[in-house]
Amino acid sequence: MAGGLIPIDEARAFVLQRCPASLAVSADTLPGRFPASVLGAVVATDVVSAEDVPPFANTAVDGYAVRASDVVGASTQTPVTLKVTGEIAAGAAAIVIVESGCAVRIMTGAPMPAGADCVVMVEDTEFDGDRSVLDGTQTVRIMKAAKTGDGVRAVGDDVRIGDVVFAAGTAITPAVAAVLASINARTALVHHRPRVAVLSTGDELIDDGSTLAPGQIRESNRSMLVGLVDGCGAQAVDHGIVRDDEAVLETVLRRAANECDAIVTSGGVSMGDYDVVKAVLSRIADMRWMQIAIKPAKPFAFGLLTNDRGVAVPVFGLPGNPVSSLVSFELLARPALRRMAGHPEAAWDRPVVAAIADQPLKRGRDGKVHYQRVVARFAADGRLHVESVRAQASHQLAATALANAIAVVPDGDGVPAGGEVPVILLVT
Ligand code: AMP
Ligand code: MG
């Protein structure tokens, strides 16, 4: 490995080994309507349903509940005429009984009436008379045969009582939250989502909107890192910009370690850096300063800062260059935070798929794996195709911000046009 660079897999394993597997479990109440507070959390025990969904047999279509034996052979040419004896709307109890030779008008979601065993959709029927009148004298012509069960949703054919609907380790997505509501699961045991302090370091950074003084730049990494932390199932706590001042940095880091489960810093970890971040973290935490065999995001630091309660809090020292910060977070912090959040191993990393490079992904040999930001799109040949976002320097976040994937280009001469390349999809 060139110049003592650490392979990315080794750095990742080092970080994962030292982060807690998952945090404490707590019973979270699932508030009625929109359980935003539990979205992204991971259930800690199997969720077993105490209810059937649907709770009763009901119709999947608007139409007429009938007996299949009454409509054998029905077609447009040979319709079967049945007497309409009632109507059931969704939310109503099915008090009518469908006798042979009869039909009951029924709306989607309404309970199946006794006697009927199937529903013919309204499009395959013709009501004889004024639809607004139903006094027992009207008839309907059924123009399509139906089998028992047609148009009917059986009790529990989505979820049955006693089913393990969600195994431990399932993340609560909006759809999972809806299923929890459907089975009346009002509380769930969920892993605590790690609270992650996010802070930026550097005397050149400002974020107050004022005119830039010579040498100053606008701070940008926190906006990105807060979003990435929240998006991976953890909870970001913004600790602002910290000046290159050892006493201030130490105070902020110690407060962060007391209030949070992990700390993400950006800036001050590269070789040539003015050594405030290094000086403070080396003194108060057990740190490893790394040079990883990747581009961008070569410099990276990881360590444990013991807080006042004796808890060793992971510290992720990301490089300050915005693109490096992003790649470093994706490859090293994100899997560890997802592990801490209770996600199973298969869900620690983003999905990686094979794609075709539409243009060459150029690079030279340097002993590093290059993570080139690309735009991926599914094409008519049934393959995923990628194109570089072009500007690939580590300060050029504007181009990278439009990427939806990162191509993993191994050491060598790059990927030719039409060549295959693995890409990390920037979706969960
Ligand atoms: P550093 O990692 O501190 O050596 O910073 C590397 C480069 O990234 C320098 O050009 C910094 O000005 C820039 N940089 C550091 N932190 C940030 C930040 N939070 N937002 C925007 N740029 C940053
Ligand atoms: Mg700096």
Short mmCIF file of C-alpha atoms in Angstrom, two decimals, residues 31-342:
data_model
loop_
_atom_site.label_atom_id
_atom_site.label_comp_id
_atom_site.label_asym_id
_atom_site.label_seq_id
_atom_site.Cartn_x
_atom_site.Cartn_y
_atom_site.Cartn_z
CA PRO A 31 -48.75 8.85 18.05
CA GLY A 32 -51.99 8.56 16.21
CA ARG A 33 -51.80 10.26 12.88
CA PHE A 34 -48.30 10.80 11.60
CA PRO A 35 -45.64 9.13 13.67
CA ALA A 36 -42.85 11.42 12.47
CA SER A 37 -41.00 10.94 15.74
CA VAL A 38 -40.49 7.23 15.11
CA LEU A 39 -39.81 7.37 11.38
CA GLY A 40 -36.32 6.05 10.75
CA ALA A 41 -36.12 4.20 14.07
CA VAL A 42 -35.47 0.46 14.07
CA VAL A 43 -37.78 -1.94 15.88
CA ALA A 44 -35.93 -3.86 18.57
CA THR A 45 -38.22 -6.88 18.94
CA ASP A 46 -40.43 -8.78 16.53
CA VAL A 47 -43.76 -7.03 16.01
CA VAL A 48 -46.57 -9.59 16.36
CA SER A 49 -50.04 -8.64 15.21
CA ALA A 50 -52.93 -8.87 17.63
CA GLU A 51 -55.41 -8.13 14.85
CA ASP A 52 -56.39 -9.44 11.44
CA VAL A 53 -56.08 -7.07 8.49
CA PRO A 54 -58.56 -6.78 6.92
CA PRO A 55 -60.59 -7.34 10.09
CA PHE A 56 -63.57 -8.67 8.08
CA ALA A 57 -64.22 -9.96 4.57
CA ASN A 58 -64.99 -6.99 2.36
CA THR A 59 -65.35 -6.07 -1.25
CA ALA A 60 -62.34 -4.95 -3.29
CA VAL A 61 -64.56 -3.30 -5.92
CA ASP A 62 -67.74 -1.31 -6.31
CA GLY A 63 -70.37 -3.66 -7.69
CA TYR A 64 -72.93 -6.31 -6.72
CA ALA A 65 -72.45 -9.00 -4.08
CA VAL A 66 -73.92 -12.21 -5.50
CA ARG A 67 -73.79 -15.99 -5.28
CA ALA A 68 -71.32 -17.40 -7.82
CA SER A 69 -73.78 -20.23 -8.49
CA ASP A 70 -76.34 -17.65 -9.69
CA VAL A 71 -74.07 -16.08 -12.31
CA VAL A 72 -72.61 -19.18 -13.97
CA GLY A 73 -72.36 -18.52 -17.70
CA ALA A 74 -73.29 -14.84 -17.44
CA SER A 75 -71.95 -12.74 -20.32
CA THR A 76 -72.86 -9.66 -22.34
CA GLN A 77 -74.84 -11.91 -24.70
CA THR A 78 -76.41 -13.97 -21.93
CA PRO A 79 -76.82 -11.69 -18.92
CA VAL A 80 -78.31 -13.03 -15.71
CA THR A 81 -80.96 -10.84 -14.11
CA LEU A 82 -80.99 -10.66 -10.29
CA LYS A 83 -83.23 -8.79 -7.90
CA VAL A 84 -81.41 -5.97 -6.03
CA THR A 85 -82.40 -6.31 -2.39
CA GLY A 86 -80.18 -3.75 -0.70
CA GLU A 87 -77.07 -1.60 -0.61
CA ILE A 88 -74.03 -1.60 1.70
CA ALA A 89 -71.61 1.31 1.93
CA ALA A 90 -68.12 1.19 3.49
CA GLY A 91 -68.49 1.67 7.23
CA ALA A 92 -71.95 0.10 7.36
CA ALA A 93 -72.75 -3.25 8.94
CA ALA A 94 -73.84 -5.96 6.50
CA ILE A 95 -77.29 -6.74 7.82
CA VAL A 96 -78.82 -7.89 4.55
CA ILE A 97 -78.60 -11.52 3.48
CA VAL A 98 -78.16 -12.33 -0.19
CA GLU A 99 -80.62 -15.04 -1.16
CA SER A 100 -80.37 -17.04 -4.34
CA GLY A 101 -81.54 -14.96 -7.31
CA CYS A 102 -80.68 -11.73 -5.53
CA ALA A 103 -77.83 -9.19 -5.49
CA VAL A 104 -76.80 -6.43 -3.09
CA ARG A 105 -75.15 -3.25 -4.33
CA ILE A 106 -71.87 -2.82 -2.48
CA MET A 107 -69.09 -0.20 -2.28
CA THR A 108 -65.34 -0.83 -2.00
CA GLY A 109 -64.41 -1.66 1.61
CA ALA A 110 -67.95 -2.56 2.67
CA PRO A 111 -68.40 -5.87 4.54
CA MET A 112 -69.54 -8.86 2.52
CA PRO A 113 -73.16 -9.72 3.27
CA ALA A 114 -74.01 -13.25 4.37
CA GLY A 115 -75.09 -15.48 1.51
CA ALA A 116 -72.94 -13.79 -1.13
CA ASP A 117 -69.56 -15.29 -1.98
CA CYS A 118 -68.29 -12.98 -4.72
CA VAL A 119 -68.65 -9.47 -6.12
CA VAL A 120 -69.22 -8.55 -9.77
CA MET A 121 -67.75 -5.14 -10.51
CA VAL A 122 -70.18 -2.41 -11.52
CA GLU A 123 -68.57 -2.15 -14.97
CA ASP A 124 -69.82 -5.69 -15.71
CA THR A 125 -73.41 -4.92 -14.72
CA GLU A 126 -76.39 -2.91 -15.87
CA PHE A 127 -78.85 -1.61 -13.31
CA ASP A 128 -82.41 -1.54 -14.54
CA GLY A 129 -83.93 1.72 -13.45
CA ASP A 130 -83.04 4.84 -11.53
CA ARG A 131 -79.90 4.23 -9.43
CA SER A 132 -81.13 6.59 -6.73
CA VAL A 133 -84.19 4.46 -6.05
CA LEU A 134 -83.91 1.11 -4.33
CA ASP A 135 -87.24 -0.25 -3.09
CA GLY A 136 -86.81 -3.96 -3.75
CA THR A 137 -88.42 -3.91 -7.20
CA GLN A 138 -85.23 -3.11 -9.19
CA THR A 139 -83.08 -5.64 -10.96
CA VAL A 140 -79.53 -5.76 -12.22
CA ARG A 141 -78.22 -7.54 -15.28
CA ILE A 142 -74.96 -9.37 -14.52
CA MET A 143 -72.89 -9.63 -17.69
CA LYS A 144 -69.90 -11.56 -16.43
CA ALA A 145 -69.57 -14.83 -14.55
CA ALA A 146 -67.69 -14.82 -11.23
CA LYS A 147 -66.11 -17.49 -9.08
CA THR A 148 -66.34 -17.78 -5.30
CA GLY A 149 -63.97 -15.21 -3.79
CA ASP A 150 -63.80 -12.96 -6.86
CA GLY A 151 -63.71 -9.30 -5.84
CA VAL A 152 -63.52 -10.24 -2.16
CA ARG A 153 -60.71 -9.49 0.29
CA ALA A 154 -60.63 -12.27 2.84
CA VAL A 155 -60.19 -11.68 6.57
CA GLY A 156 -56.48 -11.47 7.40
CA ASP A 157 -55.19 -11.80 3.85
CA ASP A 158 -52.84 -8.89 4.52
CA VAL A 159 -51.92 -9.66 8.15
CA ARG A 160 -53.13 -12.49 10.39
CA ILE A 161 -53.39 -12.48 14.17
CA GLY A 162 -50.09 -13.88 15.46
CA ASP A 163 -48.10 -13.03 12.32
CA VAL A 164 -44.64 -11.56 12.88
CA VAL A 165 -45.34 -8.57 10.70
CA PHE A 166 -41.93 -6.98 11.18
CA ALA A 167 -38.88 -8.80 12.46
CA ALA A 168 -36.54 -7.06 14.90
CA GLY A 169 -34.21 -4.86 12.87
CA THR A 170 -36.87 -3.48 10.55
CA ALA A 171 -36.59 0.25 10.02
CA ILE A 172 -39.78 2.27 10.39
CA THR A 173 -40.44 3.71 6.95
CA PRO A 174 -43.66 5.60 6.17
CA ALA A 175 -45.23 2.36 4.89
CA VAL A 176 -44.12 0.41 7.98
CA ALA A 177 -45.63 3.16 10.15
CA ALA A 178 -48.91 2.74 8.25
CA VAL A 179 -48.90 -1.03 8.80
CA LEU A 180 -48.26 -0.48 12.52
CA ALA A 181 -51.32 1.78 12.52
CA SER A 182 -53.32 -0.86 10.61
CA ILE A 183 -52.69 -3.46 13.34
CA ASN A 184 -53.26 -0.95 16.14
CA ALA A 185 -49.66 -1.26 17.40
CA ARG A 186 -49.65 1.83 19.56
CA THR A 187 -46.27 1.22 21.11
CA ALA A 188 -43.19 -0.42 19.68
CA LEU A 189 -39.85 -1.22 21.21
CA VAL A 190 -37.37 0.75 19.15
CA HIS A 191 -33.64 1.30 19.32
CA HIS A 192 -32.65 4.71 20.52
CA ARG A 193 -31.56 6.74 17.51
CA PRO A 194 -28.04 7.97 18.16
CA ARG A 195 -27.81 11.68 18.86
CA VAL A 196 -24.91 12.91 16.81
CA ALA A 197 -23.14 16.21 17.50
CA VAL A 198 -22.10 17.90 14.26
CA LEU A 199 -19.48 20.63 14.34
CA SER A 200 -17.23 22.41 11.90
CA THR A 201 -13.78 23.67 12.70
CA GLY A 202 -11.74 26.39 11.04
CA ASP A 203 -11.02 30.09 11.54
CA GLU A 204 -11.87 30.82 7.92
CA LEU A 205 -15.52 29.77 8.27
CA ILE A 206 -18.51 32.05 8.76
CA ASP A 207 -22.23 31.26 8.63
CA ASP A 208 -23.86 34.52 9.72
CA GLY A 209 -24.53 35.89 6.25
CA SER A 210 -22.16 38.81 6.68
CA THR A 211 -19.80 40.10 3.97
CA LEU A 212 -16.77 37.87 3.60
CA ALA A 213 -13.59 39.37 5.06
CA PRO A 214 -10.34 38.51 3.27
CA GLY A 215 -9.60 34.80 3.63
CA GLN A 216 -13.06 33.88 4.88
CA ILE A 217 -15.43 31.39 3.24
CA ARG A 218 -19.01 30.40 3.94
CA GLU A 219 -19.36 27.35 6.12
CA SER A 220 -21.20 24.65 4.23
CA ASN A 221 -20.42 21.22 5.63
CA ARG A 222 -22.79 21.36 8.57
CA SER A 223 -25.84 21.78 6.34
CA MET A 224 -24.81 18.62 4.52
CA LEU A 225 -23.70 16.59 7.52
CA VAL A 226 -26.80 17.40 9.59
CA GLY A 227 -28.94 16.17 6.69
CA LEU A 228 -26.84 13.06 6.17
CA VAL A 229 -26.95 12.22 9.88
CA ASP A 230 -30.73 12.66 10.05
CA GLY A 231 -31.16 10.76 6.80
CA CYS A 232 -29.28 7.69 8.02
CA GLY A 233 -31.56 7.10 10.99
CA ALA A 234 -29.65 9.09 13.61
CA GLN A 235 -30.49 12.52 15.04
CA ALA A 236 -28.16 15.42 14.38
CA VAL A 237 -27.47 18.03 17.04
CA ASP A 238 -25.85 21.10 15.50
CA HIS A 239 -22.89 22.32 17.55
CA GLY A 240 -21.99 25.12 15.16
CA ILE A 241 -18.63 26.40 14.01
CA VAL A 242 -15.77 26.12 16.47
CA ARG A 243 -12.84 28.52 16.11
CA ASP A 244 -9.28 27.23 16.05
CA ASP A 245 -8.94 27.75 19.79
CA GLU A 246 -7.94 24.80 21.95
CA ALA A 247 -9.90 25.76 25.06
CA VAL A 248 -13.11 26.47 23.13
CA LEU A 249 -12.82 23.29 21.08
CA GLU A 250 -12.22 21.19 24.19
CA THR A 251 -15.28 22.68 25.90
CA VAL A 252 -17.51 22.04 22.89
CA LEU A 253 -16.24 18.49 22.41
CA ARG A 254 -16.71 17.60 26.07
CA ARG A 255 -20.22 19.04 26.08
CA ALA A 256 -21.00 17.13 22.90
CA ALA A 257 -19.71 13.89 24.45
CA ASN A 258 -21.94 14.43 27.49
CA GLU A 259 -25.05 15.23 25.45
CA CYS A 260 -24.65 12.98 22.43
CA ASP A 261 -23.89 9.38 21.47
CA ALA A 262 -21.38 10.26 18.75
CA ILE A 263 -19.53 13.30 17.41
CA VAL A 264 -18.89 14.21 13.78
CA THR A 265 -16.35 16.97 13.18
CA SER A 266 -15.25 18.43 9.88
CA GLY A 267 -11.90 20.00 9.21
CA GLY A 268 -8.47 19.94 10.78
CA VAL A 269 -7.57 16.30 10.23
CA SER A 270 -5.23 16.50 7.24
CA MET A 271 -1.45 16.33 7.37
CA GLY A 272 -0.69 19.99 6.96
CA ASP A 273 -3.44 21.24 9.21
CA TYR A 274 -2.89 23.83 11.87
CA ASP A 275 -3.04 21.42 14.73
CA VAL A 276 -5.82 22.62 17.01
CA VAL A 277 -8.21 19.73 16.28
CA LYS A 278 -5.35 17.25 16.43
CA ALA A 279 -3.89 18.75 19.59
CA VAL A 280 -7.18 18.75 21.48
CA LEU A 281 -8.51 15.37 20.33
CA SER A 282 -5.13 13.68 20.84
CA ARG A 283 -5.07 14.97 24.40
CA ILE A 284 -8.67 14.28 25.47
CA ALA A 285 -9.61 11.25 23.34
CA ASP A 286 -8.11 7.97 22.24
CA MET A 287 -7.63 8.80 18.56
CA ARG A 288 -6.25 7.14 15.47
CA TRP A 289 -5.17 9.52 12.74
CA MET A 290 -5.41 7.80 9.40
CA GLN A 291 -4.44 8.26 5.80
CA ILE A 292 -6.81 6.06 3.83
CA ALA A 293 -6.07 4.70 0.36
CA ILE A 294 -8.99 6.52 -1.23
CA LYS A 295 -9.57 9.67 -3.22
CA PRO A 296 -11.17 11.95 -2.17
CA ALA A 297 -11.22 11.79 1.66
CA LYS A 298 -7.73 10.45 2.36
CA PRO A 299 -7.36 12.02 5.83
CA PHE A 300 -9.67 10.67 8.51
CA ALA A 301 -9.57 10.35 12.25
CA PHE A 302 -11.51 8.10 14.53
CA GLY A 303 -11.43 7.74 18.26
CA LEU A 304 -13.30 7.49 21.52
CA LEU A 305 -13.86 10.37 23.90
CA THR A 306 -14.86 9.26 27.38
CA ASN A 307 -17.57 11.50 28.80
CA ASP A 308 -18.34 12.42 32.42
CA ARG A 309 -20.43 9.26 32.84
CA GLY A 310 -17.54 7.07 31.68
CA VAL A 311 -19.15 6.34 28.30
CA ALA A 312 -16.72 6.12 25.37
CA VAL A 313 -18.28 8.30 22.67
CA PRO A 314 -17.17 7.69 19.07
CA VAL A 315 -15.62 10.70 17.33
CA PHE A 316 -15.52 10.81 13.53
CA GLY A 317 -13.00 13.36 12.31
CA LEU A 318 -13.92 14.09 8.71
CA PRO A 319 -11.80 16.18 6.37
CA GLY A 320 -12.97 19.73 5.74
CA ASN A 321 -13.05 19.76 1.97
CA PRO A 322 -16.78 19.45 1.31
CA VAL A 323 -16.64 16.57 -1.18
CA SER A 324 -14.18 14.73 1.06
CA SER A 325 -16.47 15.30 4.01
CA LEU A 326 -19.36 13.75 2.11
CA VAL A 327 -17.40 10.71 0.90
CA SER A 328 -15.79 10.20 4.30
CA PHE A 329 -19.20 10.32 6.00
CA GLU A 330 -20.68 7.87 3.49
CA LEU A 331 -17.90 5.32 3.74
CA LEU A 332 -16.95 5.49 7.40
CA ALA A 333 -19.42 7.35 9.62
CA ARG A 334 -22.71 6.27 8.07
CA PRO A 335 -22.29 2.48 8.46
CA ALA A 336 -21.19 2.94 12.08
CA LEU A 337 -24.11 5.25 12.90
CA ARG A 338 -26.55 2.82 11.29
CA ARG A 339 -25.10 0.01 13.34
CA MET A 340 -25.52 2.11 16.48
CA ALA A 341 -29.11 2.85 15.44
CA GLY A 342 -29.86 -0.89 15.47
#
